[in-house]
Each structure stands twice: as C-alpha cells, then as structure tokens.
Short mmCIF file of C-alpha atoms in Angstrom, two decimals:
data_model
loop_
_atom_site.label_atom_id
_atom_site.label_comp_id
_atom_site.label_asym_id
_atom_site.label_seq_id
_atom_site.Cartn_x
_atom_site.Cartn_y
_atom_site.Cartn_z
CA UNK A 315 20.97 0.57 -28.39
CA UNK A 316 24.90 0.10 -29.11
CA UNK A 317 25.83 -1.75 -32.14
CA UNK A 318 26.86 -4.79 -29.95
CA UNK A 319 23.14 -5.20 -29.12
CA UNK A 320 21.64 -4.10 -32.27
CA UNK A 321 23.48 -6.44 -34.42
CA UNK A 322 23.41 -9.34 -32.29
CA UNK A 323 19.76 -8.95 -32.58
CA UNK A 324 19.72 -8.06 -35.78
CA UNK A 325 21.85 -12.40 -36.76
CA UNK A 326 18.80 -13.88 -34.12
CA UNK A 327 16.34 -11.93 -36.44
CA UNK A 328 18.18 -13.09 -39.76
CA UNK A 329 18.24 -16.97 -38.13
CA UNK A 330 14.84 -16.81 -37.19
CA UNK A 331 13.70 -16.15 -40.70
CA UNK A 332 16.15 -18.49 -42.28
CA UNK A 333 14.70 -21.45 -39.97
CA UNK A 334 10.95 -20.30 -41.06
CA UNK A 335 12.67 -20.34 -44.84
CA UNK A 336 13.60 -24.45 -44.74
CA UNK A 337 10.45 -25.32 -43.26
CA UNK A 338 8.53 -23.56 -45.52
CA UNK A 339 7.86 -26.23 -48.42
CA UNK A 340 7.09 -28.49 -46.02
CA UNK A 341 4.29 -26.16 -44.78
CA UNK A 342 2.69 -25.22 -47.97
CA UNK A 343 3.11 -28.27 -49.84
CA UNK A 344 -0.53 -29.27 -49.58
CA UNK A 345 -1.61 -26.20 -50.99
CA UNK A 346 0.44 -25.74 -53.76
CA UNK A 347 -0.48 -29.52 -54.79
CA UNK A 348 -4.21 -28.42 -54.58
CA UNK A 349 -3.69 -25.60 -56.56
CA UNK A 350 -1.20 -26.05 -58.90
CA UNK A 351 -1.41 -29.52 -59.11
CA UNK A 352 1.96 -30.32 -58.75
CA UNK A 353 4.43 -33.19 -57.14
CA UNK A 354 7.44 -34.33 -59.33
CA UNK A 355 8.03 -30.71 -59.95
CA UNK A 356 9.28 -30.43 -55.99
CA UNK A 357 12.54 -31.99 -57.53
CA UNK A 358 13.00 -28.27 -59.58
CA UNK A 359 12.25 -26.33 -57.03
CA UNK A 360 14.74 -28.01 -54.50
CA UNK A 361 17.16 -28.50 -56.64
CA UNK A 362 17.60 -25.00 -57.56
CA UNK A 363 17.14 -23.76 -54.12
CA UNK A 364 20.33 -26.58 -53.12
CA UNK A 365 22.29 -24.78 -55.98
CA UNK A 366 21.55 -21.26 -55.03
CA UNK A 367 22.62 -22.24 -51.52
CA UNK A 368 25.67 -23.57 -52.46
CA UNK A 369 26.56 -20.21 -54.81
CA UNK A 370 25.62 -17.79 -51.89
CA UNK A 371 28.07 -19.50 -49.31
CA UNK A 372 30.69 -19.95 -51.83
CA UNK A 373 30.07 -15.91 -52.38
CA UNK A 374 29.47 -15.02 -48.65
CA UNK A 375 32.73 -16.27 -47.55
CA UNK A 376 34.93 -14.39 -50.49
CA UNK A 377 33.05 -11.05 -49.48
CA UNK A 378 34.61 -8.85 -46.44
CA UNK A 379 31.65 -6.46 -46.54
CA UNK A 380 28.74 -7.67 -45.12
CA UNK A 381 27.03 -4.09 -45.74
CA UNK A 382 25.43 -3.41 -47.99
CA UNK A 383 25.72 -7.26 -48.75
CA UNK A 384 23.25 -8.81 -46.07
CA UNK A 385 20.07 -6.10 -45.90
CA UNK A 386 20.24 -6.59 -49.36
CA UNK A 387 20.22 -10.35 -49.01
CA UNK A 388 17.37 -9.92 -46.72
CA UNK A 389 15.77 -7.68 -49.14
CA UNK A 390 15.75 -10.47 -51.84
CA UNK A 391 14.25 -13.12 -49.72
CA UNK A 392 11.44 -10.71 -49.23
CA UNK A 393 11.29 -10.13 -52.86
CA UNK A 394 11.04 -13.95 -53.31
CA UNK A 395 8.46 -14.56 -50.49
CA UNK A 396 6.12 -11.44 -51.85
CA UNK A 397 7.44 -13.47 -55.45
CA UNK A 398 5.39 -16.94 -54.45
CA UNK A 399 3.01 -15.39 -52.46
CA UNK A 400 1.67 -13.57 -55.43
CA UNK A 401 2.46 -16.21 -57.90
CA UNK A 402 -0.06 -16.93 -60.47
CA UNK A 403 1.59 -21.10 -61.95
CA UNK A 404 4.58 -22.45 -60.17
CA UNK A 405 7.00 -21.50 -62.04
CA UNK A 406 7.49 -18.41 -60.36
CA UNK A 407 8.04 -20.42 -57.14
CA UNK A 408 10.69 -22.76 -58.34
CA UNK A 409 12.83 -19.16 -59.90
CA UNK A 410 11.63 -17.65 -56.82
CA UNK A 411 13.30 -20.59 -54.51
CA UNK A 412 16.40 -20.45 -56.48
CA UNK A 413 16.84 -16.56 -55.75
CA UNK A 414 15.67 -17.48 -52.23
CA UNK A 415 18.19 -20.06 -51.99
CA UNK A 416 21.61 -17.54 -53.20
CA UNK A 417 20.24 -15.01 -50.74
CA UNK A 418 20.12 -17.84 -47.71
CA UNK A 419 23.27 -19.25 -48.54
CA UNK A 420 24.97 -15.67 -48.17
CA UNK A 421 22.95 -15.02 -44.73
CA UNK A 422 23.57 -18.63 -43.58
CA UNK A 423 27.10 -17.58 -43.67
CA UNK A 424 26.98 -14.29 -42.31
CA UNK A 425 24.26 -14.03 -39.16
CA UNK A 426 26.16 -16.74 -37.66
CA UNK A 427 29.55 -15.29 -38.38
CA UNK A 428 29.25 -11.68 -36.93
CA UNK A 429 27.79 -12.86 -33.91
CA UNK A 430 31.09 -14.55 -33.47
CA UNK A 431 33.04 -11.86 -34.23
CA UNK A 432 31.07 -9.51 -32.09
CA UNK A 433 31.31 -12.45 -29.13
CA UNK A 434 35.02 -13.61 -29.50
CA UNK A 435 34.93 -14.76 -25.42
CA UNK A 436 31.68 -15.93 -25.60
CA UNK A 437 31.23 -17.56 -29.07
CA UNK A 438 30.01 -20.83 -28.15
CA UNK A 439 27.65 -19.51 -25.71
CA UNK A 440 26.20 -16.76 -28.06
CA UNK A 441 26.00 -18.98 -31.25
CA UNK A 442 24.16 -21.37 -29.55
CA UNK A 443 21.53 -19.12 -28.13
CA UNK A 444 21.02 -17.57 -31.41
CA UNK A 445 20.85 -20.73 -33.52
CA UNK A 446 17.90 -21.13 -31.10
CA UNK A 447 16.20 -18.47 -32.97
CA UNK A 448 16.23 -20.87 -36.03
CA UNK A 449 14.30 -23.89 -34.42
CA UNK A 450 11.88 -21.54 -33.36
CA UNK A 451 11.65 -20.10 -36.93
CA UNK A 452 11.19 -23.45 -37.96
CA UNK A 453 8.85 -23.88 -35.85
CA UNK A 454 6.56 -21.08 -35.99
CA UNK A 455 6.23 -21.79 -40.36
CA UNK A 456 4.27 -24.48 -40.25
CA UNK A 457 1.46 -22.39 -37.64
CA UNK A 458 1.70 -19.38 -39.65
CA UNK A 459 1.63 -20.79 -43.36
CA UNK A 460 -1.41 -23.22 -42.26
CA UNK A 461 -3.49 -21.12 -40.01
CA UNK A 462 -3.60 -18.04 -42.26
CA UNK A 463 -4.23 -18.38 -46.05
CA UNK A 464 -0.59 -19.43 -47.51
CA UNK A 465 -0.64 -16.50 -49.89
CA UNK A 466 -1.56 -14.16 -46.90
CA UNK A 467 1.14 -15.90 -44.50
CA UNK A 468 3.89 -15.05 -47.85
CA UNK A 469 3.07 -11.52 -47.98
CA UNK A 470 3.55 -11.07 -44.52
CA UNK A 471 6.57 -12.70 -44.12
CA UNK A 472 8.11 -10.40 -46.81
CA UNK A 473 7.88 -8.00 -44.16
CA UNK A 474 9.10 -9.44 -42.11
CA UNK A 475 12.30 -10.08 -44.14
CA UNK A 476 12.15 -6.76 -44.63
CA UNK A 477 12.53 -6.03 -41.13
CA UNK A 478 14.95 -7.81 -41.22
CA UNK A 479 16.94 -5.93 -43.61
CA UNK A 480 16.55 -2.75 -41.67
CA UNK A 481 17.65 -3.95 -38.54
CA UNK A 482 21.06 -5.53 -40.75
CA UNK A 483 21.27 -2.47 -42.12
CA UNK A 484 25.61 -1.27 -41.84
CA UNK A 485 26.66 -4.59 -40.76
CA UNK A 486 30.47 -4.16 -40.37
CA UNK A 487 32.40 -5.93 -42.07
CA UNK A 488 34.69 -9.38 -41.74
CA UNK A 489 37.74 -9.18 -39.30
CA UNK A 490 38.39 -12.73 -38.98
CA UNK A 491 40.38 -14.27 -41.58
CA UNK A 492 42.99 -16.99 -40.84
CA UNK A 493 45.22 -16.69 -43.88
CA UNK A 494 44.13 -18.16 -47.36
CA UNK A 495 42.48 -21.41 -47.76
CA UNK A 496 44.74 -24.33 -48.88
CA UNK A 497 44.71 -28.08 -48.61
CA UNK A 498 46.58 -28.07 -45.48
CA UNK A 499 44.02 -26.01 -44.14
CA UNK A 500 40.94 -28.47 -44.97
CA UNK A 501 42.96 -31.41 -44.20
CA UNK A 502 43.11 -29.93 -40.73
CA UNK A 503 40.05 -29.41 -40.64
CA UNK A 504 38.05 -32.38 -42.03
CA UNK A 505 37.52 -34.32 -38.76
CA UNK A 506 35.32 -31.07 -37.80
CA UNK A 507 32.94 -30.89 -41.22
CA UNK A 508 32.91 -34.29 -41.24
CA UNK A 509 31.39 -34.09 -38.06
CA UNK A 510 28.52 -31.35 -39.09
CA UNK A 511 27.87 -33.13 -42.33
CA UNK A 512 27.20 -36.25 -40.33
CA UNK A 513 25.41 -34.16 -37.39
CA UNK A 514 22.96 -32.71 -40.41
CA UNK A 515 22.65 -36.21 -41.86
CA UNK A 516 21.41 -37.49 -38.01
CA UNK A 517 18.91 -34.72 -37.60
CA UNK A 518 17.60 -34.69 -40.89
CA UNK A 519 17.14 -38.61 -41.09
CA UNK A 520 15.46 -38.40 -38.00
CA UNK A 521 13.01 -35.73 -39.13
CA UNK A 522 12.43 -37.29 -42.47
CA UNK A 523 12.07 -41.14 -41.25
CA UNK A 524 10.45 -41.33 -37.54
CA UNK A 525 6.82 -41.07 -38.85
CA UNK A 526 7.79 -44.35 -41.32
CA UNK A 527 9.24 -46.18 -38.49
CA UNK A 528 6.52 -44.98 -36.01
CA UNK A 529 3.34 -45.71 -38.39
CA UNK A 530 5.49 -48.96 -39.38
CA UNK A 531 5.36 -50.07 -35.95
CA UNK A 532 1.24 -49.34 -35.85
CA UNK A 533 1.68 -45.61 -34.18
CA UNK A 534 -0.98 -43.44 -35.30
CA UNK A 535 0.32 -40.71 -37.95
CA UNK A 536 -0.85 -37.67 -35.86
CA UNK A 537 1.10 -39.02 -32.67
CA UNK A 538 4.06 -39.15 -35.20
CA UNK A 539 3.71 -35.51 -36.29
CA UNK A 540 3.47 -34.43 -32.71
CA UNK A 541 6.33 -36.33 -31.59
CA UNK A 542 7.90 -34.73 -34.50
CA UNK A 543 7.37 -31.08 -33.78
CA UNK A 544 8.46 -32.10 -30.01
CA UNK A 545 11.86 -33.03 -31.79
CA UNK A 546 12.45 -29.50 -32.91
CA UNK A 547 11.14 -27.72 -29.92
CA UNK A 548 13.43 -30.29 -27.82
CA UNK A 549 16.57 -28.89 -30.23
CA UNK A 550 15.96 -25.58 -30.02
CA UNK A 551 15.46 -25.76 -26.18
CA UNK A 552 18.95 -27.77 -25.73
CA UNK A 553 20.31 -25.16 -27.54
CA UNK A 554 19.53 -22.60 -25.19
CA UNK A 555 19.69 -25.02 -22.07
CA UNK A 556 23.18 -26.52 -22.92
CA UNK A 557 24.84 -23.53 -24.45
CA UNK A 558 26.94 -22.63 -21.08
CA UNK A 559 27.58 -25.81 -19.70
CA UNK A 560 29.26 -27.13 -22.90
CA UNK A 561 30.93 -23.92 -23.71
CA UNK A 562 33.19 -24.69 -20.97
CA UNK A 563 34.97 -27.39 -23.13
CA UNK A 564 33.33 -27.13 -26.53
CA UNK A 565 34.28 -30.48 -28.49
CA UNK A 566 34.53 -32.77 -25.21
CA UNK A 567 31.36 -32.03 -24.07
CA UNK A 568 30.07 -32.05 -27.67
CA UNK A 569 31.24 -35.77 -27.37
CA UNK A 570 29.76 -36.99 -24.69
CA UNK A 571 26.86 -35.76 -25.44
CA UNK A 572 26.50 -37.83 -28.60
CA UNK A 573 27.84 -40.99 -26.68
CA UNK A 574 24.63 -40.29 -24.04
CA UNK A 575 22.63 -40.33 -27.32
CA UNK A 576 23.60 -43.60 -28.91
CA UNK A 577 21.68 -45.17 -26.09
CA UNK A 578 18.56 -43.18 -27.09
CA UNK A 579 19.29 -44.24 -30.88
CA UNK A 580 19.99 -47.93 -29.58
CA UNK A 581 16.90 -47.72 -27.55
CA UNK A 582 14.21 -47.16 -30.53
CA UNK A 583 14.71 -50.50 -31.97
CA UNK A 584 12.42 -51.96 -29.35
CA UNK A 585 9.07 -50.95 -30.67
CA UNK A 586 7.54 -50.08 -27.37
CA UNK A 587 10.69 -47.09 -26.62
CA UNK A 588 10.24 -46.10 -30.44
CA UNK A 589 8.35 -42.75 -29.24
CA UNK A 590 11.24 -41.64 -27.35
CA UNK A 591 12.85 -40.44 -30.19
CA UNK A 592 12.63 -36.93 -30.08
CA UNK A 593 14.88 -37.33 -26.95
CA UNK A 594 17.86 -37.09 -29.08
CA UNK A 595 17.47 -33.76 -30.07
CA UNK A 596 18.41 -32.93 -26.46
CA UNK A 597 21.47 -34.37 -26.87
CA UNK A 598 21.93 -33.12 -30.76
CA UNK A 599 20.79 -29.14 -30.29
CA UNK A 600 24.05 -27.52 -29.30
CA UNK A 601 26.48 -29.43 -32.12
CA UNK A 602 26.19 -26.95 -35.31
CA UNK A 603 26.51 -23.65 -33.27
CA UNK A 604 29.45 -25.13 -31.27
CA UNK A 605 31.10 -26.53 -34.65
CA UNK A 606 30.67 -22.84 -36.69
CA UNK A 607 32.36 -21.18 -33.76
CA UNK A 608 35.28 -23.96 -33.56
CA UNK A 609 35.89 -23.18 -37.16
CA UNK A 610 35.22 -19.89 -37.04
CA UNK A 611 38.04 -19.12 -34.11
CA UNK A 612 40.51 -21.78 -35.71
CA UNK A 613 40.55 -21.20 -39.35
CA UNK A 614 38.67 -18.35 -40.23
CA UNK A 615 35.91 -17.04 -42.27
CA UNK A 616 36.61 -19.13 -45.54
CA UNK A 617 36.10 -22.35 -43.85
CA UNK A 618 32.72 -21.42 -42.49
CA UNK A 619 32.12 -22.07 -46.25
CA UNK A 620 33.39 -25.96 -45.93
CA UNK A 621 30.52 -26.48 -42.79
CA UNK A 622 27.65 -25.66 -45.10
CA UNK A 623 28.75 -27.71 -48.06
CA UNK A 624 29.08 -30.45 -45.73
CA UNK A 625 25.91 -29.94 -44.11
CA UNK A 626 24.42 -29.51 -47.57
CA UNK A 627 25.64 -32.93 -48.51
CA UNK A 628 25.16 -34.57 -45.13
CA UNK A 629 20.88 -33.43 -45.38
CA UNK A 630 20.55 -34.37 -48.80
CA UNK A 631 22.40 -38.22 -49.19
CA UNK A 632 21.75 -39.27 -45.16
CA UNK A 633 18.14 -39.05 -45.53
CA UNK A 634 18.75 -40.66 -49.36
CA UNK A 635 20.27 -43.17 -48.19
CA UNK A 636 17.60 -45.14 -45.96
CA UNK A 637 15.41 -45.56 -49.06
CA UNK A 638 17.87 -48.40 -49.68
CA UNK A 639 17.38 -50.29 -46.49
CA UNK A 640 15.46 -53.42 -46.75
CA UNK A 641 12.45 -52.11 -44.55
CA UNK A 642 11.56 -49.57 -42.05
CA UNK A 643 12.28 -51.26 -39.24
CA UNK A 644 15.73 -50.89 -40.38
CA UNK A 645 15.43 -47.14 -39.78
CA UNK A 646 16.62 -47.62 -35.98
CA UNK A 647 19.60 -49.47 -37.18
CA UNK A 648 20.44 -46.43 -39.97
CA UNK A 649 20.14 -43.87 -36.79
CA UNK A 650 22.72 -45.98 -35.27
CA UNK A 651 25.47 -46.46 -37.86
CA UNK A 652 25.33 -42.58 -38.47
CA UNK A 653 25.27 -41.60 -34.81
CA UNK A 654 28.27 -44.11 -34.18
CA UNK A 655 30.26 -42.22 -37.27
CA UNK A 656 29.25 -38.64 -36.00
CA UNK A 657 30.99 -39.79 -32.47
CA UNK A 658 33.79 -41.16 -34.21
CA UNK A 659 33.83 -37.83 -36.23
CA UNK A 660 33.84 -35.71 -33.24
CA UNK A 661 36.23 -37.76 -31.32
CA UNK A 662 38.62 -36.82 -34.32
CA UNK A 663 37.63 -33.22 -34.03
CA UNK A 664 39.02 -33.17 -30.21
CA UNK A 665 42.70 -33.39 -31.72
CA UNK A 666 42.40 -30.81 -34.05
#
C-alpha cells in the first residue's frame, strides 16, 4: 500500500471514530442515568469536552508535525473510551470527556487536513467522501453502544481507536501554510466561517428540535427518531453522492444547493409536509467538507482553526437559541431565518 492510500485511509478511519465520538452521549445517556443517577451533571461533562475541543484545535493548527502528534491523539481517545468504559462513579467520565475532547479537537483538525494536502486537485472531492466516514460513525454509535452492554461497546471501541493509531502511525507533516495569521487574513475570510458556523447551527437545530416539532404536531416519538436517523444517513449519503458534481464549482454549487433547501425548510411549516424534513440533509451534506478545503487551499492551515471555533459556536447557541421561541411550532420558522442567513453567508463566501 503507498502512503497516498494508507493515509488517506488512515483520516476516513480517524473521521469515522470522531463521528461515533459526538454521538456517543447521546447513545449512552440512558444508561449512565440508570446507573449513576445522573442529569444536571451532563452540563460538566459537555462543558469540559467543548473546552478540550477548543484547546486541541487551537494546538493542532500551531503544530507542523502531525507524527507522533495524531497516533498519539488516537491513543488518548482510546485511553478515555477504555477510561468510561471501566469507570466505577461519573466522575471519571466527565475528566475522561475532557481528555477526549483535547485529543478530538487536535484530530478534527488534522484527518481532514492531510487528506487535503495529500489531494491538492481533488480536495473537494476527497474531503467530501471522507467526511462521509463521520455520518456513518455517527451512525453506527448509537447500534453499537445500545445493542451490546455500554461498558462492553467502550472497551471495544478503545480498540478500535487504537487501530486507529496504528494505521496514523508517521503521518507527515504540514506543508500548507499561507503566511501568518493576521486580521486581514480573518477579515477575508469571515464570509466563509460565518457560513460553517451557521451550516453547524442548521444541522444541529434540526437534529436537536424535529422530534419537538414532530410530537408537537401529534407525530408519534418513534416515527420522529426514525425520521431522525434518516437525516444523518441522508447527509452522509449526499456527501458521497454530491461530492463530484459540486466540486466542479465549489461555493456556487454550495449555494444553490442551500437556495433548493429553503423550500424544504419553508415547506415544514404545513404540518402535513413536517416529515419531510430529513430532506434537507440532502441538500446540507457536502457544505463542511467543501468549506475546510476552500480554507484550507486559500489561507492555510491556521485558519482551519477559525472553521471549528465557528462551528463550535454555531452547534452550541443555534440549537440554544430556539428555547426562546414562543412555541414549537415556531421551530419551522427558526429553520428558516438560519437557512436564509447561511445563504446569505455563502453568497458572501463566492467573492472571497
């Protein structure tokens, strides 16, 4: 196997495990409620996973050597899964999360980054195919963490991680770096983060809210959960589906796309087209591999950093921020306003 291949498949590896790593909690929630007995204390362990995040892409994108710097950021994620798997009170779930969550931030960075240095002529195309990997990952957690005993389904994902690792194993290091970062630099660039923060505050809102505005509406929960995982399985397969057709013009096609799914979005207010909504994750799946490699070719490895604070921001205050509507069937209109502003964001991005 050249190193071409092997390390290509080493990132989809890396992204399939980071997808199965966010949709973890929401997998094993039950069962660490019924048997630690715990709710309120989510708040800790998210909190400190957001932080560690935040400290591992700050750190990833300062680094040039991505050996031994990513097996071993494998390695610690499969230290912290074998960590909560094992755990005997929470507490060693919410420290585990937080070394979790450096160790992610770090590979976040750096899976998706070599595959576009390793692609230059193809980076759209092979970013998107990849970033497939993580839908799938995300996918796949919920199956394996409910089907086997959770403590079982840890331990074995620790080896997985450590797979992982192996196949990561002399990474080369960064050769894309597009001088130093400066104000100039993310003034140039904030049409295109604003754009991923707002893309992440879409597909988060949707994931979080749909069952509220479904069950509002009188839709039985488990045909909202369904629905749901449909939405993920939808982006994952436009990923793959889309990835050539909009790599021939990257940010145009990237817009029209999210102009096609404002109808969707517009479409959900009427109650009896409210199921639909996982059909705007076909329209959605190919926007944050496109946007990494658009920053990635035209800045440079330190603003790779700027797309996962935004994205950070963008999950965390667009779901937030539909607590304060007057009633779900508001949600619809909430979809709307931020799909509007991610088209408005990416029609900024074009002239960039």
């Amino acid at each position: 196997m050249d190193t071409t291949t092997r390390y290509t498949l080493a990132s989809l590896i890396l992204l399939f495990w980071l997808g199965f790593f966010v949709a973890t909690p929401g997998a094993v929630l039950p069962f660490w409620r019924a048997e630690f007995g715990i709710l309120g204390e989510m708040a800790a362990f998210f909190n400190l996973q957001l932080l560690g995040l935040l400290l591992g892409v700050g750190l990833a994108t300062r680094l040039r050597r991505r050996h031994p710097v990513v097996p071993a950021s494998a390695a610690v994620l499969a230290a912290a899964y074998l960590a909560m798997g094992l755990a005997p009170s929470f507490a060693w779930i919410v420290a585990a999360a937080g070394v979790g969550g450096v160790a992610q931030g770090v590979l976040n960075v750096h899976a998706n980054g070599l595959v576009g240095e390793l692609h230059p002529r193809t980076r759209v195309l092979m970013l998107n195919r990849v970033n497939a990997a993580f839908g799938v990952g995300a996918v796949v957690a919920p199956l394996w963490l409910t089907w086997l005993p959770w403590r079982v389904g840890f331990v074995l994902a620790a080896l997985g991680w450590l797979a992982a690792a192996g196949m990561a194993w002399g990474a080369p290091e960064v050769r894309e770096r597009v001088g130093r970062l400066s104000l100039g630099l993310l003034r140039r660039a904030l049409p295109l983060l604003s754009a991923v923060g707002l893309y992440v505050a879409v597909e988060a809102s949707i994931s979080a809210w749909s069952g509220a505005y479904l069950t509002e509406l009188g839709y039985p929960v488990r045909l909202a959960g369904t629905l749901l995982a449909g939405y993920w399985l939808l982006l994952t397969a436009s990923r793959l589906g889309l990835a050539r057709w909009v790599a021939a013009d990257p940010l145009g096609r990237l817009y029209r796309l999210t102009l096609a799914s404002l109808a969707v979005l517009l479409a959900l207010a009427w109650p009896p087209l409210a199921p639909l909504f996982p059909l705007v994750a076909v329209f959605y799946g190919p926007i944050f591999g496109t946007s990494f490699a658009a920053l990635q070719g035209r800045f440079g490895q330190e603003l790779t950093a700027g797309m996962f604070y935004a994205a950070a921001v963008g999950g965390t205050l667009g779901p937030a921020l539909f607590a304060v509507l007057p009633g779900p069937r508001w949600i619809p209109l909430g979809f709307v306003v931020l799909g509007a502003l991610l088209l408005a964001a990416l029609w900024r991005s074009r002239e960039v």
